[in-house]
Coordinates of C-alpha atoms and ligand atoms in Angstrom, one line a residue:
M1 CA 128.3 119.0 36.7
C2 CA 128.0 120.1 40.3
L3 CA 126.5 116.8 41.4
R4 CA 129.2 114.8 39.6
F5 CA 131.8 116.9 41.3
F6 CA 130.0 116.3 44.7
C7 CA 129.8 112.5 44.1
G8 CA 133.4 112.5 42.9
C9 CA 134.6 114.2 46.1
I10 CA 132.6 111.8 48.3
A11 CA 133.8 108.8 46.4
K12 CA 137.4 110.0 46.6
K13 CA 137.0 110.6 50.3
I14 CA 135.5 107.2 51.0
Q15 CA 138.3 105.6 49.0
Y16 CA 140.9 107.6 50.8
F17 CA 139.6 106.8 54.3
C18 CA 139.3 103.1 53.3
K19 CA 142.9 103.1 52.2
L20 CA 143.8 104.8 55.5
L21 CA 141.9 102.3 57.5
V22 CA 143.5 99.4 55.7
S23 CA 147.0 100.8 56.2
I24 CA 146.4 101.5 59.9
I25 CA 145.1 97.9 60.4
M26 CA 148.1 96.6 58.5
N27 CA 150.3 98.6 60.7
E28 CA 148.7 97.2 63.8
E29 CA 149.0 93.6 62.6
K30 CA 152.4 92.1 62.0
K31 CA 153.6 94.1 59.1
S32 CA 154.2 92.5 55.8
L33 CA 157.6 93.2 54.1
N34 CA 157.9 96.1 51.7
F35 CA 159.6 95.3 48.4
I36 CA 163.0 96.6 49.5
E37 CA 162.8 94.4 52.5
Q38 CA 161.9 91.5 50.3
I39 CA 165.0 92.1 48.2
I40 CA 167.1 92.2 51.3
E41 CA 165.5 89.0 52.6
E42 CA 166.3 87.3 49.3
D43 CA 169.9 88.4 49.4
L44 CA 170.2 87.1 52.9
A45 CA 168.7 83.8 51.8
N46 CA 171.2 83.7 48.9
G47 CA 174.1 83.9 51.2
L48 CA 174.7 87.5 52.0
P49 CA 175.9 87.5 55.6
K50 CA 173.6 89.6 57.8
E51 CA 176.6 91.5 59.3
K52 CA 177.4 92.8 55.8
L53 CA 174.2 94.8 55.6
R54 CA 174.9 98.5 55.5
F55 CA 172.8 101.4 54.3
R56 CA 173.3 105.1 53.7
F57 CA 171.3 108.3 53.3
P58 CA 173.1 110.5 50.7
P59 CA 171.8 114.1 50.6
E60 CA 173.4 116.7 48.4
P61 CA 174.0 119.7 50.7
N62 CA 172.3 122.2 48.3
G63 CA 169.2 122.9 50.3
Y64 CA 167.1 121.9 53.3
L65 CA 165.6 118.5 53.6
H66 CA 161.9 118.1 52.8
I67 CA 159.2 115.6 53.6
G68 CA 160.3 113.6 50.6
H69 CA 163.7 113.2 52.1
A70 CA 162.0 112.1 55.3
A71 CA 160.7 109.1 53.3
S72 CA 164.2 108.1 52.3
I73 CA 165.6 108.8 55.8
C74 CA 162.8 106.7 57.4
L75 CA 163.4 103.9 54.9
N76 CA 167.2 103.7 55.2
F77 CA 167.4 104.3 58.9
G78 CA 164.4 102.0 59.4
L79 CA 166.2 99.2 57.6
G80 CA 169.2 99.9 59.8
L81 CA 167.1 99.5 62.9
K82 CA 165.3 96.4 61.6
Y83 CA 168.5 94.6 60.6
N84 CA 170.7 96.1 63.3
A85 CA 172.9 97.4 60.5
P86 CA 174.9 100.6 60.4
V87 CA 173.6 103.6 58.3
N88 CA 175.9 106.3 57.1
L89 CA 175.0 109.9 56.6
R90 CA 176.9 110.7 53.4
F91 CA 176.9 114.1 51.9
D92 CA 177.0 113.9 48.1
D93 CA 179.0 117.1 47.7
T94 CA 180.4 117.0 44.2
N95 CA 178.9 120.2 42.9
P96 CA 180.7 123.1 44.7
A97 CA 178.5 125.7 42.8
K98 CA 175.4 125.0 44.9
E99 CA 176.6 123.4 48.2
E100 CA 177.1 125.2 51.5
Q101 CA 178.0 124.4 55.1
E102 CA 174.6 125.9 56.3
Y103 CA 172.9 123.0 54.4
V104 CA 175.2 120.4 55.9
D105 CA 174.4 121.7 59.4
S106 CA 170.6 121.8 58.8
I107 CA 170.6 118.3 57.4
M108 CA 172.4 116.8 60.4
Y109 CA 170.0 118.6 62.7
D110 CA 167.0 117.4 60.9
V111 CA 168.0 113.7 60.7
Q112 CA 168.7 113.7 64.4
W113 CA 165.5 115.6 65.2
L114 CA 163.6 112.9 63.3
G115 CA 165.1 110.5 65.9
F116 CA 167.7 108.7 63.9
K117 CA 171.4 108.0 64.7
W118 CA 173.9 107.5 61.9
D119 CA 177.0 105.3 62.1
K120 CA 179.4 107.7 60.4
V121 CA 179.1 111.1 58.8
L122 CA 181.0 110.9 55.5
Y123 CA 181.5 113.2 52.5
S124 CA 181.9 112.2 48.9
S125 CA 184.5 115.0 48.7
D126 CA 186.7 112.9 51.1
Y127 CA 187.0 110.4 48.2
F128 CA 188.2 112.9 45.6
Q129 CA 191.8 111.6 45.7
Q130 CA 190.7 107.9 45.7
L131 CA 188.4 108.7 42.7
Y132 CA 191.2 110.4 40.9
D133 CA 193.5 107.5 41.5
W134 CA 190.9 105.0 40.2
T135 CA 190.4 107.3 37.2
I136 CA 194.0 107.2 36.3
A137 CA 193.8 103.4 36.3
I138 CA 190.7 103.5 34.1
I139 CA 192.5 105.8 31.6
K140 CA 195.5 103.5 31.6
D141 CA 193.1 100.7 30.8
G142 CA 192.0 102.6 27.7
K143 CA 188.5 103.1 29.2
A144 CA 188.3 106.8 29.5
Y145 CA 189.3 109.8 27.2
V146 CA 189.5 113.5 27.3
D147 CA 187.1 115.3 25.0
D148 CA 187.5 119.0 24.1
Q149 CA 184.5 119.4 21.9
S150 CA 181.8 121.8 22.8
S151 CA 178.8 120.5 24.8
E152 CA 176.6 121.2 21.8
Q153 CA 178.7 119.0 19.6
M154 CA 178.7 116.2 22.2
A155 CA 174.9 116.5 22.6
L156 CA 174.5 116.1 18.8
Q157 CA 176.5 112.9 18.8
K158 CA 174.6 111.5 21.7
G159 CA 171.7 110.2 19.5
T160 CA 168.2 109.7 20.8
P161 CA 166.5 106.8 22.6
T162 CA 165.6 105.4 19.2
E163 CA 168.8 106.3 17.3
P164 CA 172.3 105.3 18.2
G165 CA 174.9 108.0 18.9
T166 CA 178.1 108.6 16.9
D167 CA 181.7 108.4 18.2
S168 CA 183.5 111.6 19.2
P169 CA 186.6 112.3 17.0
N170 CA 188.6 112.3 20.3
R171 CA 187.5 108.8 21.3
N172 CA 190.6 107.1 20.2
R173 CA 193.2 109.4 21.7
S174 CA 196.2 107.5 23.0
V175 CA 196.5 106.6 26.7
E176 CA 199.5 108.9 27.0
E177 CA 197.7 111.8 25.4
N178 CA 194.6 111.2 27.7
L179 CA 196.8 111.1 30.8
E180 CA 198.6 114.3 29.8
L181 CA 195.3 116.1 29.0
F182 CA 193.6 114.9 32.2
L183 CA 196.6 116.1 34.2
K184 CA 196.3 119.5 32.6
M185 CA 192.6 119.5 33.5
K186 CA 193.6 118.8 37.1
N187 CA 196.3 121.5 37.0
S188 CA 193.9 124.2 36.0
E189 CA 195.4 124.6 32.6
F190 CA 192.0 124.5 30.8
E191 CA 189.0 126.8 31.1
E192 CA 185.8 125.7 32.6
G193 CA 183.7 123.9 30.0
S194 CA 186.5 123.4 27.6
H195 CA 187.5 119.8 28.5
V196 CA 185.8 116.8 30.0
L197 CA 186.8 113.3 30.8
R198 CA 184.5 110.7 29.4
A199 CA 184.1 107.0 30.1
K200 CA 184.6 105.0 26.9
I201 CA 181.6 102.6 26.9
D202 CA 179.4 102.4 23.9
M203 CA 177.9 105.3 21.8
K204 CA 175.3 102.8 20.4
H205 CA 174.2 101.4 23.7
V206 CA 170.3 101.3 24.1
N207 CA 170.7 103.0 27.4
M208 CA 171.6 106.6 26.6
H209 CA 173.4 106.9 30.0
M210 CA 176.0 104.4 28.7
R211 CA 176.9 106.5 25.7
D212 CA 180.3 107.7 26.9
P213 CA 179.1 109.6 30.0
I214 CA 181.1 112.5 31.5
M215 CA 183.2 111.5 34.5
Y216 CA 184.9 114.8 35.3
R217 CA 184.4 118.4 34.4
V218 CA 186.5 121.5 35.1
L219 CA 184.9 123.8 37.7
K220 CA 187.0 126.6 39.1
K221 CA 184.9 127.0 42.2
H222 CA 185.6 127.0 45.9
H223 CA 184.4 123.8 47.6
H224 CA 182.8 124.0 51.1
R225 CA 185.2 121.3 52.3
T226 CA 188.1 120.9 49.9
G227 CA 188.5 124.7 49.3
N228 CA 190.5 125.3 46.1
D229 CA 192.4 121.9 46.2
W230 CA 190.5 120.7 43.1
C231 CA 189.4 122.4 39.9
I232 CA 188.1 119.1 38.4
Y233 CA 185.0 117.6 40.0
P234 CA 183.6 114.1 39.5
M235 CA 180.1 113.7 38.2
Y236 CA 177.3 112.2 40.3
D237 CA 177.2 108.8 38.7
W238 CA 180.9 108.2 38.9
T239 CA 181.0 109.4 42.5
H240 CA 177.9 107.7 43.9
G241 CA 178.5 104.1 43.1
E242 CA 182.2 104.3 44.0
S243 CA 181.3 106.0 47.3
D244 CA 178.9 103.1 48.0
Y245 CA 181.6 100.6 47.1
F246 CA 184.2 102.4 49.2
E247 CA 181.9 102.4 52.2
Q248 CA 180.8 98.8 51.5
I249 CA 177.1 99.8 51.3
S250 CA 175.1 96.6 50.7
H251 CA 171.9 98.2 49.4
S252 CA 172.1 101.6 47.8
I253 CA 168.5 102.8 47.7
C254 CA 167.6 105.7 45.6
T255 CA 164.6 107.1 43.8
L256 CA 163.1 105.9 40.5
E257 CA 164.7 108.5 38.2
F258 CA 168.0 106.7 38.8
K259 CA 166.7 103.4 37.5
S260 CA 168.0 104.1 34.0
H261 CA 171.4 104.9 35.7
R262 CA 171.7 101.5 37.1
D263 CA 173.7 100.1 34.1
L264 CA 176.2 102.8 34.5
Y265 CA 176.3 102.4 38.3
D266 CA 177.2 98.7 37.7
W267 CA 179.7 99.5 35.0
Y268 CA 181.6 101.9 37.2
V269 CA 181.7 99.5 40.1
D270 CA 183.0 96.8 37.7
Q271 CA 186.0 99.0 36.9
V272 CA 187.2 99.0 40.5
Y273 CA 185.6 95.8 41.9
D274 CA 187.7 93.5 44.0
P275 CA 185.8 90.1 44.3
N276 CA 186.9 89.8 47.9
L277 CA 184.8 92.9 48.8
L278 CA 181.0 93.4 48.8
R279 CA 179.4 94.6 45.7
P280 CA 176.8 97.3 46.3
K281 CA 173.4 97.0 44.8
Q282 CA 171.3 99.9 43.6
R283 CA 167.6 99.6 44.0
E284 CA 164.9 102.2 43.4
F285 CA 161.6 103.3 44.9
A286 CA 159.2 106.0 43.9
R287 CA 159.7 109.6 45.2
R288 CA 157.3 110.8 47.8
N289 CA 155.2 113.6 46.3
L290 CA 152.7 115.4 48.4
S291 CA 149.5 117.2 47.2
Y292 CA 149.3 121.0 47.3
T293 CA 153.0 121.6 47.4
V294 CA 156.2 121.3 45.5
M295 CA 159.1 119.1 46.5
S296 CA 162.1 120.0 44.5
K297 CA 164.9 121.8 46.3
R298 CA 165.4 124.1 43.2
K299 CA 161.8 125.2 43.4
L300 CA 161.8 125.6 47.2
L301 CA 165.0 127.7 46.9
Q302 CA 163.2 129.9 44.4
L303 CA 160.4 130.5 46.9
V304 CA 163.0 131.4 49.5
E305 CA 165.1 133.6 47.2
E306 CA 162.1 135.4 45.8
K307 CA 160.8 136.0 49.3
I308 CA 157.5 134.3 48.6
V309 CA 158.1 132.6 52.0
T310 CA 160.1 133.9 54.9
G311 CA 162.8 131.2 54.7
W312 CA 163.4 127.5 54.4
D313 CA 161.7 127.1 57.7
D314 CA 158.6 129.1 56.8
P315 CA 155.8 127.0 58.4
R316 CA 154.1 126.7 54.9
M317 CA 157.1 124.9 53.4
P318 CA 157.2 121.1 53.1
T319 CA 160.7 121.2 54.5
I320 CA 161.4 119.3 57.8
S321 CA 162.4 122.6 59.4
G322 CA 159.2 124.2 58.2
L323 CA 157.0 121.4 59.4
R324 CA 158.9 121.4 62.8
R325 CA 158.2 125.2 63.1
R326 CA 154.6 124.6 62.2
G327 CA 154.3 122.2 65.1
Y328 CA 154.8 118.8 63.5
T329 CA 156.4 116.2 65.8
P330 CA 159.1 113.7 64.7
E331 CA 156.7 110.9 65.7
S332 CA 154.0 112.2 63.3
L333 CA 156.5 112.4 60.4
R334 CA 157.8 108.9 61.1
N335 CA 154.3 107.6 61.3
F336 CA 153.4 109.4 58.1
S337 CA 156.3 107.7 56.3
E338 CA 155.2 104.3 57.7
I339 CA 151.6 104.6 56.7
A340 CA 152.2 106.2 53.3
G341 CA 154.7 103.3 52.7
I342 CA 157.0 103.0 49.8
A343 CA 156.0 102.4 46.2
K344 CA 157.4 101.1 43.0
R345 CA 155.5 103.7 40.8
D346 CA 155.2 107.4 41.0
N347 CA 152.2 108.7 43.0
V348 CA 151.0 111.6 45.0
T349 CA 150.3 111.3 48.7
D350 CA 147.3 113.3 49.9
V351 CA 148.4 116.0 52.4
A352 CA 145.3 115.0 54.4
L353 CA 147.2 111.9 55.5
L354 CA 150.1 114.0 56.9
E355 CA 147.5 116.2 58.7
F356 CA 145.8 113.1 60.0
C357 CA 149.1 111.9 61.5
I358 CA 149.9 115.1 63.4
K359 CA 146.3 115.4 64.7
D360 CA 146.5 111.8 65.9
H361 CA 149.7 112.4 67.7
L362 CA 148.8 115.8 69.2
N363 CA 145.4 114.5 70.3
K364 CA 147.3 112.2 72.6
T365 CA 150.0 114.5 73.7
A366 CA 149.0 118.2 73.4
P367 CA 147.7 120.0 76.5
R368 CA 144.3 121.7 76.0
V369 CA 143.9 125.4 76.6
M370 CA 141.3 128.0 75.9
T371 CA 142.0 130.8 73.3
V372 CA 139.6 133.1 71.5
L373 CA 140.6 134.1 68.0
N374 CA 137.8 136.4 67.0
P375 CA 136.5 137.8 70.2
V376 CA 133.2 139.3 71.2
K377 CA 132.6 140.6 74.7
L378 CA 130.2 138.8 77.0
V379 CA 129.0 140.2 80.4
I380 CA 127.5 137.9 83.0
T381 CA 125.2 140.5 84.6
N382 CA 124.4 138.5 87.7
Y383 CA 128.0 137.6 88.5
P384 CA 129.4 139.9 91.2
E385 CA 131.6 142.7 89.9
G386 CA 135.2 142.4 91.0
K387 CA 134.8 138.7 91.9
E388 CA 137.2 136.2 90.3
E389 CA 137.4 132.4 90.6
W390 CA 140.0 129.9 89.5
L391 CA 138.3 127.0 87.9
T392 CA 139.8 123.6 87.6
A393 CA 140.4 122.4 84.0
E394 CA 141.7 119.1 82.8
N395 CA 144.8 119.4 80.7
N396 CA 144.2 116.5 78.4
Q397 CA 141.3 114.1 78.7
E398 CA 143.2 111.7 76.5
D399 CA 146.1 111.5 78.9
K400 CA 145.2 111.3 82.6
R401 CA 148.8 111.9 83.6
A402 CA 148.6 115.4 82.1
G403 CA 146.8 116.6 85.3
Y404 CA 144.8 119.8 85.9
R405 CA 145.4 123.5 85.8
E406 CA 143.5 126.6 87.1
V407 CA 141.7 128.9 84.7
P408 CA 140.6 132.4 85.9
F409 CA 136.9 133.3 85.5
S410 CA 135.2 136.7 86.0
R411 CA 132.2 138.7 85.1
E412 CA 133.5 139.8 81.6
I413 CA 134.7 137.2 79.2
Y414 CA 135.4 136.8 75.5
I415 CA 133.8 134.1 73.4
E416 CA 134.2 133.6 69.6
Q417 CA 132.0 135.9 67.5
E418 CA 130.7 132.9 65.5
D419 CA 129.5 131.2 68.7
F420 CA 126.7 133.7 69.1
Q421 CA 123.7 134.5 66.9
E422 CA 120.7 136.5 68.0
E423 CA 118.4 134.1 66.3
A424 CA 119.2 130.7 65.0
N425 CA 117.6 127.4 64.0
K426 CA 117.5 124.3 66.2
K427 CA 120.7 123.0 64.7
F428 CA 122.7 125.9 66.1
F429 CA 124.0 124.4 69.3
R430 CA 125.9 127.5 70.4
L431 CA 124.6 130.6 72.1
K432 CA 121.5 132.4 70.9
L433 CA 119.1 134.8 72.6
G434 CA 117.1 132.9 75.2
G435 CA 119.3 129.9 74.8
E436 CA 121.7 128.2 77.2
V437 CA 125.2 126.9 76.8
R438 CA 127.9 125.6 79.2
L439 CA 131.1 127.5 79.4
K440 CA 133.9 124.9 79.2
N441 CA 135.0 124.0 82.8
G442 CA 132.5 126.5 84.1
Y443 CA 128.9 127.5 84.5
I444 CA 125.8 127.3 82.4
I445 CA 124.9 130.8 81.0
K446 CA 121.8 132.1 79.2
A447 CA 121.9 134.9 76.7
E448 CA 119.4 137.7 77.6
S449 CA 120.2 140.5 75.2
C450 CA 122.9 142.1 73.1
L451 CA 124.3 145.4 72.0
K452 CA 125.1 146.3 68.3
D453 CA 127.0 148.9 66.5
E454 CA 125.6 151.1 63.6
N455 CA 126.4 148.3 61.1
G456 CA 124.4 145.8 63.1
E457 CA 127.4 143.9 64.4
V458 CA 127.1 142.5 67.9
T459 CA 129.5 144.3 70.2
E460 CA 128.4 142.9 73.6
I461 CA 126.3 140.0 74.8
H462 CA 124.5 140.1 78.1
C463 CA 124.0 136.8 79.9
T464 CA 123.0 135.5 83.3
Y465 CA 124.5 132.4 84.9
D466 CA 123.3 129.6 87.0
K467 CA 125.5 129.8 90.0
D468 CA 124.9 126.2 91.0
S469 CA 125.9 124.7 87.7
L470 CA 129.7 124.8 88.0
S471 CA 131.3 121.8 86.3
G472 CA 132.6 119.3 88.7
S473 CA 131.0 120.9 91.8
G474 CA 128.9 117.8 92.4
T475 CA 125.5 119.7 92.5
E476 CA 122.6 118.5 90.4
A477 CA 122.9 121.5 88.2
S478 CA 126.6 120.8 87.6
T479 CA 125.6 117.7 85.6
R480 CA 122.7 119.4 83.8
K481 CA 123.0 118.7 80.1
V482 CA 122.8 121.6 77.7
K483 CA 123.5 121.2 74.0
G484 CA 126.5 123.4 73.5
T485 CA 129.8 124.0 75.3
L486 CA 131.8 127.1 74.4
H487 CA 135.5 128.0 75.1
W488 CA 136.1 131.4 76.5
V489 CA 138.7 133.6 78.3
S490 CA 138.4 136.1 81.1
I491 CA 139.0 139.5 79.7
K492 CA 140.8 140.8 82.8
H493 CA 143.2 137.9 82.8
A494 CA 143.7 137.1 79.1
L495 CA 147.0 137.5 77.4
K496 CA 147.3 138.9 73.9
A497 CA 149.0 136.8 71.3
E498 CA 149.7 136.9 67.6
V499 CA 148.3 133.8 65.9
R500 CA 149.5 132.9 62.4
V501 CA 146.9 130.8 60.6
Y502 CA 148.2 129.0 57.6
D503 CA 146.5 127.6 54.6
R504 CA 147.9 125.6 51.8
L505 CA 150.7 127.3 49.9
F506 CA 149.2 126.3 46.6
T507 CA 145.7 126.2 45.3
H508 CA 146.4 123.3 42.9
E509 CA 146.8 119.7 44.0
A510 CA 149.9 119.3 41.7
P511 CA 151.2 122.8 41.1
D512 CA 154.4 121.8 39.2
S513 CA 152.8 119.3 36.9
Q514 CA 150.7 121.6 34.9
K515 CA 151.8 122.0 31.3
D516 CA 152.8 125.5 30.1
K517 CA 152.1 126.9 33.6
D518 CA 154.7 128.0 36.1
F519 CA 154.1 126.4 39.5
K520 CA 154.1 129.9 41.1
E521 CA 150.9 130.7 39.2
F522 CA 149.1 128.5 41.7
L523 CA 150.3 130.2 44.8
N524 CA 147.5 130.7 47.3
P525 CA 147.3 134.5 48.1
D526 CA 145.6 133.7 51.4
S527 CA 148.1 131.2 52.7
L528 CA 148.8 133.3 55.8
T529 CA 146.4 135.2 58.0
I530 CA 147.5 137.0 61.1
I531 CA 145.1 137.3 64.1
D532 CA 145.4 139.1 67.4
A533 CA 144.0 136.5 69.8
F534 CA 143.3 136.3 73.5
I535 CA 144.7 133.3 75.4
E536 CA 144.4 132.0 78.9
P537 CA 147.2 133.2 81.3
S538 CA 148.6 129.7 81.8
L539 CA 150.4 130.1 78.5
K540 CA 152.5 133.0 79.7
E541 CA 155.6 130.8 80.2
A542 CA 155.1 128.7 77.0
K543 CA 158.4 128.0 75.2
V544 CA 159.2 127.9 71.5
L545 CA 157.9 124.7 69.9
D546 CA 155.5 124.0 72.8
R547 CA 152.4 122.5 71.3
F548 CA 148.8 123.0 72.4
Q549 CA 145.3 122.2 71.4
F550 CA 143.3 125.5 71.4
Q551 CA 140.0 123.9 72.4
R552 CA 137.5 123.6 69.6
L553 CA 139.9 125.3 67.2
G554 CA 142.9 123.2 66.4
Y555 CA 146.5 122.5 67.3
F556 CA 149.0 125.4 67.7
C557 CA 152.6 125.7 68.4
V558 CA 154.8 128.5 69.9
D559 CA 156.8 130.2 67.1
K560 CA 160.5 131.3 67.4
D561 CA 159.4 134.9 66.8
T562 CA 158.0 134.9 70.4
T563 CA 159.7 137.4 72.7
S564 CA 159.4 138.1 76.4
T565 CA 156.7 140.6 75.6
K566 CA 154.9 139.0 72.7
L567 CA 153.7 135.4 72.2
V568 CA 153.4 134.2 68.7
F569 CA 151.6 131.0 67.7
N570 CA 151.5 129.0 64.5
R571 CA 148.4 127.0 63.7
T572 CA 149.7 123.5 63.0
V573 CA 146.4 122.1 61.8
P574 CA 142.7 122.9 62.4
L575 CA 140.6 120.4 64.2
R576 CA 138.3 120.3 61.2
D577 CA 139.7 120.7 57.8
S578 CA 138.2 123.7 56.0
W579 CA 139.2 122.2 52.6
T580 CA 137.0 119.2 53.4
K581 CA 134.2 121.6 54.2
M582 CA 134.6 123.5 51.0
S583 CA 134.3 120.4 48.8
E584 CA 131.2 119.2 50.7
Ligands
LIG601 P1 165.4 117.4 44.9 O1 164.9 116.9 43.6 O2 164.3 117.8 45.9 O3 166.5 118.5 44.8 P2 167.4 115.4 45.3 O4 167.0 114.0 44.9 O5 168.3 116.2 44.4 O6 166.0 116.1 45.6 P3 169.2 114.7 47.3 O7 169.8 115.5 48.3 O8 170.0 114.2 46.2 O9 167.9 115.4 46.7 O10 168.4 113.4 48.0 C1 169.0 112.6 49.0 C2 168.3 111.3 49.0 O11 166.9 111.5 49.3 C3 168.4 110.6 47.7 O12 168.6 109.2 47.9 C4 167.1 110.8 47.0 O13 166.8 109.8 46.1 C5 166.1 110.9 48.2 N1 165.0 111.8 47.9 C6 165.0 113.0 47.5 N2 163.7 113.5 47.2 C7 162.9 112.5 47.6 C8 161.5 112.3 47.6 N3 160.7 113.2 47.2 N4 161.0 111.1 48.0 C9 161.8 110.1 48.4 N5 163.2 110.2 48.5 C10 163.7 111.4 48.0
LIG602 MG1 170.0 114.6 44.0

């Protein structure tokens, strides 16, 4: 069992990295077209003028954007860039019960932060009057009727995927009666839930969405933009296609769950279509799902409201604001979208790919600094008391332009507890009694003895140093090779900082797909650990969102909770993944 699990893990990992390699190579080469681009190329070849291409990203302002939305943003805005076509940011704000200005603001911020520019910001609510006027024409055409049955009755008449539905007794109301009742709906003469307007299509249609769908319902709610102007609100399907048509969107790209809505999308467009105008085309791609998290706004809202996380931008959240606070860069998220690609079938993307993308970007861009998370004191007994030196350290060996900084060194330093063992085997390349290591950017030291408390825990390590071995000093000893190099901070000069170390928010790969189990049952109780760390003084002036590599530990980013007296860091991602280690 254990061996099978082990082999399975290795096989999965090899498969995963092969896929990764292939996608990176594909990226480097001239990229082949994805299936949406192929559809567009076909339309262009069939006579669609290139200047008619137009796209949109249509979020509902009922929550913060997440990494799944980033896939849609990168796809739509990416098409805009590729074809030099305008892309609208359109708020699909037809449900006043759940929508708020706060969400509108955060969405605009996130799209821009990701690096994209929209052509226009538009709101479906701006089309309420146009939609109403079109509706009146449809009623006059005998293609819509008011139904005042209960929702239960209507559901019973709907049929099933294998059985046809039955007609509502109100289906054959006269046009005059429908116009009068619809006006009463609009004038707030009916209670919420008592009347709806339905499209008169076909109760026996094989596609259930075509069985007289609801176009309008009564909702006596304040709308974040139209206030109390309306008490009838158009349904998503009726609004979406018409908004696309109104804006002359050429390709309306949405996720797979809308595939079965396509017939209805087309039916609605048919009702208002003017052959001199462009007819929008709905096409679908698979949602982006990510392992070890949930990606529905409803569930994310639940985590926020139940205070399981500190907010939408909690660094454990898969929201764009959470990832930003965690230290993710726009480049890494765009690269992730590119490598993960778009698919025609539902799938789950491994979060390790997202982590790979941020490590890859920060490796090139993040300055290196020394920080000790779990300190133990080390005294260099032959280093003069009171002496201090400022050692030269390279900021980023991957980026020569990043230059150098000075790091203070003195007789007493902190190193990581786990970097010292009294006795250890040959594979332990860190510090052990009688052994030597190099201090990063500094000297070679040798461990001579250590002090321990009553529990046997090491409290102080005593070392001697080779004064001729300073890195970069040009002496023979300065290039002497020893097996290990340790990071360290000078106790006298170190700053204290709070470091928040995050782990995955869920212990299950697919927390919301387990039958009979609530996704919250899989919450990881250890998703946050707070550590008091010691950091080198060059970080004193670090600003919120500045990102660093804490050498040998991982990538970290300054959190917004930082004050003038207290630095707070979030761990973006460790250099080595502890989850990989656990399954090895
Ligand atoms: P959720 O289910 O998370 O509430 P939603 O589909 O209701 O998401 P919208 O605000 O309606 O969220 O989404 C805006 C756009 O982003 C839509 O075109 C939608 O298809 C797309 N989108 C939403 N979630 C994903 C995802 N996980 N992957 C790819 N695209 C997505
Ligand atoms: Mg939606």
